[in-house]
Amino acid sequence: MSERPVSQRPAKPVSASRAEQVHIITPADVNSSYTLFGGMLMQWIDIVAGVVSRRHCHCNTRTAAVDHLNFIAPAYIDDIVTIAGRITFVGTTSMEVCVDTFVERMSDMSQRLHVNRAYLTMVAVDENGNPTPVPGLICETEAEKADYEAGMQRRALRKRTQLYEL
């Protein structure tokens, strides 16, 4: 299959694929310390990254890597959790998705705390499960341009430090 050069691929703005998910933490979502179970948050993050990547490429995607999953602060029962994702970088068949998690506490609904940030590498796949090209990315704001530059650096670092070919 002959690929079009990156400059000739269709491109989409970051805003076209943003996604947000909101939850109220219930007793079923917490661990023995009564804080949000990390695995539950990871599941929600992966779902948001999947929605963002599918919106960008209009095909199925697979999670290839998760890095920089930082648990900055806990979330508790009855907190409102908002998980927001956006594309930060695209390669030929892969996309980096940044997912931020925010919490609003019942005690102070006016404050929104940033409690987690994760970067996921999502790969677009065709109907046979093979990697397939994704649209380019249009960065419209200075923040989006900075995200893209940082994404390029993270990708280079991942390539230098990965143990095996994805």
PDB file of N, CA, C and O in Angstrom, residues 17-21 41-57 59-66 83-87 95-100 118-123:
ATOM      1  N   SER A  17     -12.227  16.355  17.990  1.00  0.00           N
ATOM      2  CA  SER A  17     -12.231  15.028  18.610  1.00  0.00           C
ATOM      3  C   SER A  17     -12.236  15.053  20.134  1.00  0.00           C
ATOM      4  O   SER A  17     -12.171  14.004  20.777  1.00  0.00           O
ATOM      5  N   ARG A  18     -12.329  16.214  20.726  1.00  0.00           N
ATOM      6  CA  ARG A  18     -12.344  16.284  22.201  1.00  0.00           C
ATOM      7  C   ARG A  18     -13.499  15.449  22.756  1.00  0.00           C
ATOM      8  O   ARG A  18     -14.546  15.325  22.117  1.00  0.00           O
ATOM      9  N   ALA A  19     -13.290  14.904  23.959  1.00  0.00           N
ATOM     10  CA  ALA A  19     -14.358  14.139  24.616  1.00  0.00           C
ATOM     11  C   ALA A  19     -14.276  14.373  26.117  1.00  0.00           C
ATOM     12  O   ALA A  19     -13.209  14.660  26.659  1.00  0.00           O
ATOM     13  N   GLU A  20     -15.435  14.247  26.761  1.00  0.00           N
ATOM     14  CA  GLU A  20     -15.499  14.440  28.200  1.00  0.00           C
ATOM     15  C   GLU A  20     -16.493  13.442  28.774  1.00  0.00           C
ATOM     16  O   GLU A  20     -17.535  13.166  28.170  1.00  0.00           O
ATOM     17  N   GLN A  21     -16.152  12.893  29.933  1.00  0.00           N
ATOM     18  CA  GLN A  21     -16.999  11.925  30.626  1.00  0.00           C
ATOM     19  C   GLN A  21     -17.115  12.384  32.082  1.00  0.00           C
ATOM     20  O   GLN A  21     -16.120  12.842  32.660  1.00  0.00           O
ATOM     21  N   LEU A  41     -10.356   4.280  37.543  1.00  0.00           N
ATOM     22  CA  LEU A  41      -9.989   5.515  36.846  1.00  0.00           C
ATOM     23  C   LEU A  41      -9.246   5.191  35.547  1.00  0.00           C
ATOM     24  O   LEU A  41      -9.496   5.815  34.512  1.00  0.00           O
ATOM     25  N   MET A  42      -8.365   4.198  35.582  1.00  0.00           N
ATOM     26  CA  MET A  42      -7.642   3.820  34.361  1.00  0.00           C
ATOM     27  C   MET A  42      -8.607   3.352  33.273  1.00  0.00           C
ATOM     28  O   MET A  42      -8.427   3.669  32.097  1.00  0.00           O
ATOM     29  N   GLN A  43      -9.637   2.606  33.660  1.00  0.00           N
ATOM     30  CA  GLN A  43     -10.642   2.160  32.693  1.00  0.00           C
ATOM     31  C   GLN A  43     -11.352   3.351  32.073  1.00  0.00           C
ATOM     32  O   GLN A  43     -11.516   3.437  30.857  1.00  0.00           O
ATOM     33  N   TRP A  44     -11.779   4.304  32.915  1.00  0.00           N
ATOM     34  CA  TRP A  44     -12.474   5.483  32.405  1.00  0.00           C
ATOM     35  C   TRP A  44     -11.565   6.289  31.476  1.00  0.00           C
ATOM     36  O   TRP A  44     -11.997   6.792  30.440  1.00  0.00           O
ATOM     37  N   ILE A  45     -10.302   6.419  31.848  1.00  0.00           N
ATOM     38  CA  ILE A  45      -9.328   7.147  31.023  1.00  0.00           C
ATOM     39  C   ILE A  45      -9.181   6.466  29.663  1.00  0.00           C
ATOM     40  O   ILE A  45      -9.169   7.124  28.622  1.00  0.00           O
ATOM     41  N   ASP A  46      -9.076   5.143  29.654  1.00  0.00           N
ATOM     42  CA  ASP A  46      -8.918   4.396  28.405  1.00  0.00           C
ATOM     43  C   ASP A  46     -10.142   4.561  27.506  1.00  0.00           C
ATOM     44  O   ASP A  46     -10.019   4.696  26.285  1.00  0.00           O
ATOM     45  N   ILE A  47     -11.321   4.591  28.094  1.00  0.00           N
ATOM     46  CA  ILE A  47     -12.546   4.794  27.307  1.00  0.00           C
ATOM     47  C   ILE A  47     -12.541   6.179  26.668  1.00  0.00           C
ATOM     48  O   ILE A  47     -12.834   6.326  25.473  1.00  0.00           O
ATOM     49  N   VAL A  48     -12.198   7.206  27.445  1.00  0.00           N
ATOM     50  CA  VAL A  48     -12.159   8.565  26.895  1.00  0.00           C
ATOM     51  C   VAL A  48     -11.125   8.651  25.779  1.00  0.00           C
ATOM     52  O   VAL A  48     -11.390   9.225  24.713  1.00  0.00           O
ATOM     53  N   ALA A  49      -9.951   8.059  25.974  1.00  0.00           N
ATOM     54  CA  ALA A  49      -8.922   8.068  24.921  1.00  0.00           C
ATOM     55  C   ALA A  49      -9.423   7.351  23.673  1.00  0.00           C
ATOM     56  O   ALA A  49      -9.151   7.786  22.547  1.00  0.00           O
ATOM     57  N   GLY A  50     -10.164   6.272  23.854  1.00  0.00           N
ATOM     58  CA  GLY A  50     -10.733   5.554  22.715  1.00  0.00           C
ATOM     59  C   GLY A  50     -11.734   6.401  21.940  1.00  0.00           C
ATOM     60  O   GLY A  50     -11.744   6.410  20.707  1.00  0.00           O
ATOM     61  N   VAL A  51     -12.577   7.140  22.659  1.00  0.00           N
ATOM     62  CA  VAL A  51     -13.548   8.015  21.998  1.00  0.00           C
ATOM     63  C   VAL A  51     -12.822   9.118  21.226  1.00  0.00           C
ATOM     64  O   VAL A  51     -13.134   9.386  20.058  1.00  0.00           O
ATOM     65  N   VAL A  52     -11.840   9.752  21.867  1.00  0.00           N
ATOM     66  CA  VAL A  52     -11.089  10.833  21.212  1.00  0.00           C
ATOM     67  C   VAL A  52     -10.412  10.314  19.939  1.00  0.00           C
ATOM     68  O   VAL A  52     -10.516  10.933  18.871  1.00  0.00           O
ATOM     69  N   SER A  53      -9.733   9.189  20.040  1.00  0.00           N
ATOM     70  CA  SER A  53      -8.997   8.666  18.878  1.00  0.00           C
ATOM     71  C   SER A  53      -9.939   8.230  17.762  1.00  0.00           C
ATOM     72  O   SER A  53      -9.664   8.475  16.585  1.00  0.00           O
ATOM     73  N   ARG A  54     -11.069   7.605  18.104  1.00  0.00           N
ATOM     74  CA  ARG A  54     -12.038   7.211  17.072  1.00  0.00           C
ATOM     75  C   ARG A  54     -12.635   8.432  16.375  1.00  0.00           C
ATOM     76  O   ARG A  54     -12.856   8.418  15.172  1.00  0.00           O
ATOM     77  N   ARG A  55     -12.909   9.470  17.150  1.00  0.00           N
ATOM     78  CA  ARG A  55     -13.444  10.696  16.541  1.00  0.00           C
ATOM     79  C   ARG A  55     -12.442  11.290  15.557  1.00  0.00           C
ATOM     80  O   ARG A  55     -12.827  11.852  14.541  1.00  0.00           O
ATOM     81  N   HIS A  56     -11.169  11.176  15.890  1.00  0.00           N
ATOM     82  CA  HIS A  56     -10.146  11.757  15.016  1.00  0.00           C
ATOM     83  C   HIS A  56      -9.986  10.970  13.721  1.00  0.00           C
ATOM     84  O   HIS A  56      -9.888  11.555  12.645  1.00  0.00           O
ATOM     85  N   CYS A  57      -9.948   9.645  13.814  1.00  0.00           N
ATOM     86  CA  CYS A  57      -9.615   8.854  12.619  1.00  0.00           C
ATOM     87  C   CYS A  57     -10.798   8.129  11.981  1.00  0.00           C
ATOM     88  O   CYS A  57     -10.658   7.557  10.906  1.00  0.00           O
ATOM     89  N   CYS A  59     -12.199   5.331  12.702  1.00  0.00           N
ATOM     90  CA  CYS A  59     -12.052   3.876  12.611  1.00  0.00           C
ATOM     91  C   CYS A  59     -11.745   3.340  14.002  1.00  0.00           C
ATOM     92  O   CYS A  59     -11.611   4.106  14.954  1.00  0.00           O
ATOM     93  N   ASN A  60     -11.675   2.035  14.120  1.00  0.00           N
ATOM     94  CA  ASN A  60     -11.338   1.440  15.402  1.00  0.00           C
ATOM     95  C   ASN A  60      -9.909   1.791  15.787  1.00  0.00           C
ATOM     96  O   ASN A  60      -9.061   2.004  14.923  1.00  0.00           O
ATOM     97  N   THR A  61      -9.675   1.837  17.080  1.00  0.00           N
ATOM     98  CA  THR A  61      -8.328   2.111  17.586  1.00  0.00           C
ATOM     99  C   THR A  61      -8.015   1.136  18.709  1.00  0.00           C
ATOM    100  O   THR A  61      -8.921   0.541  19.307  1.00  0.00           O
ATOM    101  N   ARG A  62      -6.722   0.992  18.965  1.00  0.00           N
ATOM    102  CA  ARG A  62      -6.260   0.147  20.060  1.00  0.00           C
ATOM    103  C   ARG A  62      -5.301   0.946  20.922  1.00  0.00           C
ATOM    104  O   ARG A  62      -4.528   1.753  20.409  1.00  0.00           O
ATOM    105  N   THR A  63      -5.329   0.674  22.198  1.00  0.00           N
ATOM    106  CA  THR A  63      -4.383   1.308  23.112  1.00  0.00           C
ATOM    107  C   THR A  63      -3.047   0.594  22.963  1.00  0.00           C
ATOM    108  O   THR A  63      -2.958  -0.607  23.202  1.00  0.00           O
ATOM    109  N   ALA A  64      -2.020   1.333  22.554  1.00  0.00           N
ATOM    110  CA  ALA A  64      -0.691   0.748  22.382  1.00  0.00           C
ATOM    111  C   ALA A  64       0.182   0.991  23.605  1.00  0.00           C
ATOM    112  O   ALA A  64       1.043   0.174  23.930  1.00  0.00           O
ATOM    113  N   ALA A  65      -0.019   2.116  24.273  1.00  0.00           N
ATOM    114  CA  ALA A  65       0.816   2.442  25.436  1.00  0.00           C
ATOM    115  C   ALA A  65       0.108   3.467  26.305  1.00  0.00           C
ATOM    116  O   ALA A  65      -0.671   4.285  25.817  1.00  0.00           O
ATOM    117  N   VAL A  66       0.393   3.392  27.587  1.00  0.00           N
ATOM    118  CA  VAL A  66      -0.055   4.403  28.543  1.00  0.00           C
ATOM    119  C   VAL A  66       1.194   4.851  29.281  1.00  0.00           C
ATOM    120  O   VAL A  66       1.937   4.032  29.802  1.00  0.00           O
ATOM    121  N   ILE A  83     -13.522  13.659  33.290  1.00  0.00           N
ATOM    122  CA  ILE A  83     -12.362  13.161  32.552  1.00  0.00           C
ATOM    123  C   ILE A  83     -12.434  13.762  31.156  1.00  0.00           C
ATOM    124  O   ILE A  83     -13.413  13.556  30.434  1.00  0.00           O
ATOM    125  N   ALA A  84     -11.407  14.543  30.791  1.00  0.00           N
ATOM    126  CA  ALA A  84     -11.404  15.266  29.515  1.00  0.00           C
ATOM    127  C   ALA A  84     -10.207  14.841  28.675  1.00  0.00           C
ATOM    128  O   ALA A  84      -9.074  14.833  29.172  1.00  0.00           O
ATOM    129  N   GLY A  85     -10.462  14.498  27.423  1.00  0.00           N
ATOM    130  CA  GLY A  85      -9.383  14.039  26.549  1.00  0.00           C
ATOM    131  C   GLY A  85      -9.281  14.867  25.280  1.00  0.00           C
ATOM    132  O   GLY A  85     -10.277  15.421  24.796  1.00  0.00           O
ATOM    133  N   ARG A  86      -8.047  14.931  24.767  1.00  0.00           N
ATOM    134  CA  ARG A  86      -7.792  15.654  23.516  1.00  0.00           C
ATOM    135  C   ARG A  86      -6.576  15.044  22.825  1.00  0.00           C
ATOM    136  O   ARG A  86      -5.685  14.509  23.476  1.00  0.00           O
ATOM    137  N   ILE A  87      -6.559  15.143  21.501  1.00  0.00           N
ATOM    138  CA  ILE A  87      -5.392  14.704  20.724  1.00  0.00           C
ATOM    139  C   ILE A  87      -4.297  15.746  20.913  1.00  0.00           C
ATOM    140  O   ILE A  87      -4.546  16.951  20.816  1.00  0.00           O
ATOM    141  N   MET A  95      -1.816   8.047  17.442  1.00  0.00           N
ATOM    142  CA  MET A  95      -2.221   9.328  17.992  1.00  0.00           C
ATOM    143  C   MET A  95      -1.868   9.332  19.471  1.00  0.00           C
ATOM    144  O   MET A  95      -2.068   8.328  20.152  1.00  0.00           O
ATOM    145  N   GLU A  96      -1.379  10.464  19.969  1.00  0.00           N
ATOM    146  CA  GLU A  96      -1.197  10.615  21.402  1.00  0.00           C
ATOM    147  C   GLU A  96      -2.413  11.375  21.922  1.00  0.00           C
ATOM    148  O   GLU A  96      -2.792  12.407  21.375  1.00  0.00           O
ATOM    149  N   VAL A  97      -3.019  10.831  22.968  1.00  0.00           N
ATOM    150  CA  VAL A  97      -4.183  11.455  23.585  1.00  0.00           C
ATOM    151  C   VAL A  97      -3.822  11.812  25.023  1.00  0.00           C
ATOM    152  O   VAL A  97      -3.344  10.965  25.778  1.00  0.00           O
ATOM    153  N   CYS A  98      -4.032  13.067  25.374  1.00  0.00           N
ATOM    154  CA  CYS A  98      -3.840  13.520  26.755  1.00  0.00           C
ATOM    155  C   CYS A  98      -5.205  13.488  27.433  1.00  0.00           C
ATOM    156  O   CYS A  98      -6.180  14.018  26.891  1.00  0.00           O
ATOM    157  N   VAL A  99      -5.259  12.845  28.601  1.00  0.00           N
ATOM    158  CA  VAL A  99      -6.503  12.764  29.356  1.00  0.00           C
ATOM    159  C   VAL A  99      -6.258  13.354  30.743  1.00  0.00           C
ATOM    160  O   VAL A  99      -5.387  12.888  31.474  1.00  0.00           O
ATOM    161  N   ASP A 100      -7.017  14.393  31.067  1.00  0.00           N
ATOM    162  CA  ASP A 100      -6.939  15.042  32.374  1.00  0.00           C
ATOM    163  C   ASP A 100      -8.172  14.684  33.190  1.00  0.00           C
ATOM    164  O   ASP A 100      -9.282  14.608  32.647  1.00  0.00           O
ATOM    165  N   ALA A 118      -2.829  11.676  32.111  1.00  0.00           N
ATOM    166  CA  ALA A 118      -2.291  10.482  31.465  1.00  0.00           C
ATOM    167  C   ALA A 118      -2.108  10.761  29.983  1.00  0.00           C
ATOM    168  O   ALA A 118      -2.878  11.529  29.383  1.00  0.00           O
ATOM    169  N   TYR A 119      -1.089  10.153  29.408  1.00  0.00           N
ATOM    170  CA  TYR A 119      -0.866  10.199  27.964  1.00  0.00           C
ATOM    171  C   TYR A 119      -0.982   8.777  27.440  1.00  0.00           C
ATOM    172  O   TYR A 119      -0.320   7.873  27.939  1.00  0.00           O
ATOM    173  N   LEU A 120      -1.840   8.595  26.441  1.00  0.00           N
ATOM    174  CA  LEU A 120      -2.038   7.282  25.854  1.00  0.00           C
ATOM    175  C   LEU A 120      -1.686   7.340  24.374  1.00  0.00           C
ATOM    176  O   LEU A 120      -2.001   8.324  23.692  1.00  0.00           O
ATOM    177  N   THR A 121      -1.040   6.297  23.888  1.00  0.00           N
ATOM    178  CA  THR A 121      -0.780   6.160  22.462  1.00  0.00           C
ATOM    179  C   THR A 121      -1.825   5.209  21.908  1.00  0.00           C
ATOM    180  O   THR A 121      -1.928   4.061  22.354  1.00  0.00           O
ATOM    181  N   MET A 122      -2.607   5.710  20.976  1.00  0.00           N
ATOM    182  CA  MET A 122      -3.673   4.931  20.352  1.00  0.00           C
ATOM    183  C   MET A 122      -3.301   4.693  18.892  1.00  0.00           C
ATOM    184  O   MET A 122      -2.811   5.605  18.219  1.00  0.00           O
ATOM    185  N   VAL A 123      -3.519   3.477  18.408  1.00  0.00           N
ATOM    186  CA  VAL A 123      -3.192   3.130  17.028  1.00  0.00           C
ATOM    187  C   VAL A 123      -4.482   2.851  16.267  1.00  0.00           C
ATOM    188  O   VAL A 123      -5.330   2.079  16.733  1.00  0.00           O
TER     189      VAL A 123
END
